[in-house]
Tab-separated table of C-alpha atoms in Angstrom:
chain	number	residue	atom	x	y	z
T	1	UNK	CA	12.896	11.067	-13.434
T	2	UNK	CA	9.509	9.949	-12.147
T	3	UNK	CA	8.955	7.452	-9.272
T	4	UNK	CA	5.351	6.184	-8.612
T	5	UNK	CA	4.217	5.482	-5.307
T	6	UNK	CA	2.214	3.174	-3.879
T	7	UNK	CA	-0.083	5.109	-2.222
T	8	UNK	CA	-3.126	3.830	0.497
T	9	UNK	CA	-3.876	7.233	2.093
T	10	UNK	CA	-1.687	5.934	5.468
T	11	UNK	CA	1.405	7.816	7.157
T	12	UNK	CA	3.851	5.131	5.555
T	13	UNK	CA	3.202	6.117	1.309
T	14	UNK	CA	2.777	9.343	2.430
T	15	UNK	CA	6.463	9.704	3.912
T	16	UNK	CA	7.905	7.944	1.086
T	17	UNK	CA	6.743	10.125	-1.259
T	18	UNK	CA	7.780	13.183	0.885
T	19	UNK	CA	11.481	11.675	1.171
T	20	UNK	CA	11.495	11.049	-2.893
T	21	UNK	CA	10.439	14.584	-3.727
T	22	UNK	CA	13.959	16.150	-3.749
T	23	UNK	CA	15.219	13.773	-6.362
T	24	UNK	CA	12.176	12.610	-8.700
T	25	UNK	CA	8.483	13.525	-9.941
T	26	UNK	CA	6.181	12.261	-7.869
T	27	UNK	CA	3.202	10.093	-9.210
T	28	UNK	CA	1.245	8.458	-5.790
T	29	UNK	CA	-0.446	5.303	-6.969
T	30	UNK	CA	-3.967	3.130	-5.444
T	31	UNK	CA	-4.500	-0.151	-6.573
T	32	UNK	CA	-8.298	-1.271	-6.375
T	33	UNK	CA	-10.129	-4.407	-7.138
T	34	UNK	CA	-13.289	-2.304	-7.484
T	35	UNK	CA	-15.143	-4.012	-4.408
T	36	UNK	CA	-14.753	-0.957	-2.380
T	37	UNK	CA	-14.466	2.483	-4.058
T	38	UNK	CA	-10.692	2.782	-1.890
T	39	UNK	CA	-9.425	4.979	-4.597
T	40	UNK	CA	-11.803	7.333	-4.081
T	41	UNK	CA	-11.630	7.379	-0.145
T	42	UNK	CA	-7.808	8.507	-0.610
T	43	UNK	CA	-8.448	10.989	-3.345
T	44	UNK	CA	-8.311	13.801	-0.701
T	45	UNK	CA	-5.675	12.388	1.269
T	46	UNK	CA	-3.514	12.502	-1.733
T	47	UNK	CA	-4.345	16.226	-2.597
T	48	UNK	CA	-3.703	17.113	0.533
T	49	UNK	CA	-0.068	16.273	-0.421
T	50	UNK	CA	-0.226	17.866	-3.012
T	51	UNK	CA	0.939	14.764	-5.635
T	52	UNK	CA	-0.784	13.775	-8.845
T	53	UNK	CA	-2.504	10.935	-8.106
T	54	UNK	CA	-3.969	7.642	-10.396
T	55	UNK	CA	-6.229	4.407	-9.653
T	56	UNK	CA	-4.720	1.481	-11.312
T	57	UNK	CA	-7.227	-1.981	-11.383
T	58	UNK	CA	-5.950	-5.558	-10.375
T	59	UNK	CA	-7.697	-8.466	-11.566
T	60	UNK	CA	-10.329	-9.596	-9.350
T	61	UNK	CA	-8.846	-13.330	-9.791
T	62	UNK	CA	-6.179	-12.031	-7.484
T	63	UNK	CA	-8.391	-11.019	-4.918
T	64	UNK	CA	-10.247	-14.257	-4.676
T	65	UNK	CA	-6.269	-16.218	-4.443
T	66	UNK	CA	-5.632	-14.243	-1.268
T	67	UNK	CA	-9.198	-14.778	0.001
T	68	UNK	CA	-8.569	-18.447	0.336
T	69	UNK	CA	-5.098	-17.919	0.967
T	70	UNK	CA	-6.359	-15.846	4.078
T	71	UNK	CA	-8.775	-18.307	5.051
T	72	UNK	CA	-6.686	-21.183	4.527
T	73	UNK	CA	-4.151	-19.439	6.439
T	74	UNK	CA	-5.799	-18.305	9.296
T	75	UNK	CA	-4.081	-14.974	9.484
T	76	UNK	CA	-3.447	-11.833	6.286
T	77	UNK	CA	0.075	-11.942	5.997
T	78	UNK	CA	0.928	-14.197	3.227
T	79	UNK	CA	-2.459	-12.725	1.397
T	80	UNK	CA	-1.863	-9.447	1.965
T	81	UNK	CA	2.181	-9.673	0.586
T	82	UNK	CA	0.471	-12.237	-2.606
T	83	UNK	CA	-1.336	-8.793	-3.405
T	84	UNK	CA	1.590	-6.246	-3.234
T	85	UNK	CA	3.811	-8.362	-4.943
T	86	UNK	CA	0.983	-8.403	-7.801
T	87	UNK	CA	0.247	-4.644	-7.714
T	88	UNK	CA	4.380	-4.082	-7.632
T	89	UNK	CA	4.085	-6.509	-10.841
T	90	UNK	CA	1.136	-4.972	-12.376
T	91	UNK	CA	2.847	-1.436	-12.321
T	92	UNK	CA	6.358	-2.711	-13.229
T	93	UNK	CA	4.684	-4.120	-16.783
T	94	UNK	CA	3.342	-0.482	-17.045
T	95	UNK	CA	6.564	0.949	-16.443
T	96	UNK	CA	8.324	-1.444	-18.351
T	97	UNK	CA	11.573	-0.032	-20.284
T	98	UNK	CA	11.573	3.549	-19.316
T	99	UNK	CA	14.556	2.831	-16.163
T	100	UNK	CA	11.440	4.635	-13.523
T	101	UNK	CA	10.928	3.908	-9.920
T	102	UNK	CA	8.475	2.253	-8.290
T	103	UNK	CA	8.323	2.688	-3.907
T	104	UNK	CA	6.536	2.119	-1.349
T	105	UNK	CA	6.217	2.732	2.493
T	106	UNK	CA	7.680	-0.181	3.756
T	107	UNK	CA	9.444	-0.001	6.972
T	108	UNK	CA	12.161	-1.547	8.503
T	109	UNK	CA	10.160	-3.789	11.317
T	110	UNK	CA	7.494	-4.227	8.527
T	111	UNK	CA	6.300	-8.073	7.951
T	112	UNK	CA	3.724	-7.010	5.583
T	113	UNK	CA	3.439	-6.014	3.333
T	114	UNK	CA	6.955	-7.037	2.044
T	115	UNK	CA	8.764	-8.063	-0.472
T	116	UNK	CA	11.699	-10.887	-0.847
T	117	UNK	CA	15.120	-9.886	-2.046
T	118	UNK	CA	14.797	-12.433	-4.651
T	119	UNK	CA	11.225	-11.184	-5.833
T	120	UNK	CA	12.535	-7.890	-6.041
T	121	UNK	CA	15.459	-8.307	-8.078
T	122	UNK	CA	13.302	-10.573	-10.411
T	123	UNK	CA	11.255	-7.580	-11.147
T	124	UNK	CA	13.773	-4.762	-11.574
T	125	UNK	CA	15.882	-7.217	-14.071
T	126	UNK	CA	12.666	-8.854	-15.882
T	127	UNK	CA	10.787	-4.858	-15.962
T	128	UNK	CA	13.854	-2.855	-16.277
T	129	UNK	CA	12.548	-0.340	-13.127
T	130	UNK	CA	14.136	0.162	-10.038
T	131	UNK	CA	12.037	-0.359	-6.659
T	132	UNK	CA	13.036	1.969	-3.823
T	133	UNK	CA	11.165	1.506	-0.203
T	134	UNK	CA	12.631	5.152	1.380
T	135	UNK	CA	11.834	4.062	4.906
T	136	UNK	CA	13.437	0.852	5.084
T	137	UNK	CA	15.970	1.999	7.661
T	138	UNK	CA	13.081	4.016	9.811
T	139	UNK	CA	11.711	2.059	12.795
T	140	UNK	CA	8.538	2.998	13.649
T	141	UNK	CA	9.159	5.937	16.434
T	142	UNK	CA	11.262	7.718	13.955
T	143	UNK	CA	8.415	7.432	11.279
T	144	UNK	CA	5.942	9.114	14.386
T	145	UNK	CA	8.752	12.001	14.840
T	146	UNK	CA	8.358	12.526	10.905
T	147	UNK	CA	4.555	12.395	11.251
T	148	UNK	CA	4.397	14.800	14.021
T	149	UNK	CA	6.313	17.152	11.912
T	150	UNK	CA	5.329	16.814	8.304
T	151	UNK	CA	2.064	15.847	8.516
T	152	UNK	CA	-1.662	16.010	10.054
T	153	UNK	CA	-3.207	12.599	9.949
T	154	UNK	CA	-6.231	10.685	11.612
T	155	UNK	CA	-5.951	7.362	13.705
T	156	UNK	CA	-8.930	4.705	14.512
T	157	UNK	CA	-8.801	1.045	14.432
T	158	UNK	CA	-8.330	-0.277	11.039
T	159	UNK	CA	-11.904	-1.385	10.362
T	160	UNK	CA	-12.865	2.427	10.912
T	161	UNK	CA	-10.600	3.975	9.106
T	162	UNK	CA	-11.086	4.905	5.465
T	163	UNK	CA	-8.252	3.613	3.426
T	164	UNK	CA	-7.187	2.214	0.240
T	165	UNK	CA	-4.947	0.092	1.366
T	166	UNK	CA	-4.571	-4.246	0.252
T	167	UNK	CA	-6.251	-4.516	3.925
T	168	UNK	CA	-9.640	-3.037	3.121
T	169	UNK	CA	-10.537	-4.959	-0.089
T	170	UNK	CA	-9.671	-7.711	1.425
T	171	UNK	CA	-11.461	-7.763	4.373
T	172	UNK	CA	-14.489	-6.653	2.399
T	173	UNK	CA	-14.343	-9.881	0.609
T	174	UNK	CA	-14.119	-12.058	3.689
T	175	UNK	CA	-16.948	-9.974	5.091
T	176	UNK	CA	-19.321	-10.532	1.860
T	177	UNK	CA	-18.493	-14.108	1.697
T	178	UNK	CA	-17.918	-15.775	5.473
T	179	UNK	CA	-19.477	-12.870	7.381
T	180	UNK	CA	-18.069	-10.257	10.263
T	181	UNK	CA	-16.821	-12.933	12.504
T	182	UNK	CA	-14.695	-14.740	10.209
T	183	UNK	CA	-12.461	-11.083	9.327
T	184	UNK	CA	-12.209	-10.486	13.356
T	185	UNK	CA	-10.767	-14.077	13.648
T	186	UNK	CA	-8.276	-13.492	10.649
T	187	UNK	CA	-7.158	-9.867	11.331
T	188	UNK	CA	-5.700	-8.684	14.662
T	189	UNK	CA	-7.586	-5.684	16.054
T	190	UNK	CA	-4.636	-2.601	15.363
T	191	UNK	CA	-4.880	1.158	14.986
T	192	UNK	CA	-3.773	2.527	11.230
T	193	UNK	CA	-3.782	6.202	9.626
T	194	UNK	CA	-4.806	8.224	7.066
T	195	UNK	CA	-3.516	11.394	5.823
T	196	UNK	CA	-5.841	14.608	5.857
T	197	UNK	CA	-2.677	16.808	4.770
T	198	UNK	CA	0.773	17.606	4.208
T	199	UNK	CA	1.782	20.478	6.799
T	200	UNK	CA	5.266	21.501	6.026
């Protein structure tokens, strides 16, 4: 049985698709918008875990909805979860019928991005998938432990870090159309990660 995951080159896909392996092909998964060449910035993360790996395209209409829901907002949050619930959607039609999984790296403290039990069931019942998030009962320290142990990684603030996660399109497009000042004010300065390769 094959389970795609949602992969953005961080510590979070990564470990999900490390806790899947025992029980399901592996398929790691970037969504783009083709601002930003993301899937090709995680390429290398994702053979360092050794995983086949695909770019799948969301429409650009999206990315323009959470735009103005970001700026509207003030903050990412409700953007950012608008696009994962459209790139869980987008690869749910793909998958449609054939009973596979879709997962991602959500965590059990996560606020975004995250899905509502009501969303979720919509899309296994309406797609016929099942979505798994493996580290919903990790906090983060235990997810560090993992890290430490499974796998080498590199840390910088999140607008230095190469990525391919909802974050970087998306900040790209507030950058190109309000300027550097306006993604400061709307995303909170935090540290993020990105895989170099799997050690055990």
């Amino acid at each position: 049985m094959k389970a795609s995951v949602l992969f953005s080159g961080g510590k979070d896909s990564s470990l999900s698709a490390i806790l899947l392996e025992p029980f399901f092909e592996i398929e790691l998964i970037t969504f783009s918008f083709s601002l930003l060449p993301v899937g090709e910035f995680v390429s290398e993360s994702a053979y360092g875990l050794g995983y086949p790996y695909k770019i799948l395209y969301l429409d650009t209409e999206i990315l323009y909805k959470a735009l103005k829901m970001a700026i509207e907002d003030g903050y990412p949050k409700n953007a950012i979860n608008y696009i994962h619930y459209n790139a869980i959607k987008k690869l749910a039609s793909i998958k449609s019928n054939s009973k596979e999984v879709i997962a991602d790296g959500t965590r059990r403290n996560d606020r975004v991005p995250m899905l509502g039990n009501s969303q979720i069931q919509s899309l296994e019942d309406k797609y016929d998938i099942y979505y798994i998030t493996p580290l919903k009962g990790y906090g983060r320290s235990a997810v560090d432990v993992l890290v430490q142990n499974y796998l080498e990684i590199e840390q910088n603030q999140s607008e230095n870090i190469i990525k391919a996660d909802y974050e970087t399109e998306l900040r790209e497009i507030i950058r190109q159309t309000y300027g550097d000042d306006k993604v400061s004010q709307i995303f909170p300065s935090h540290v993020q990660s990105r895989i170099i390769k799997r050690i055990k």
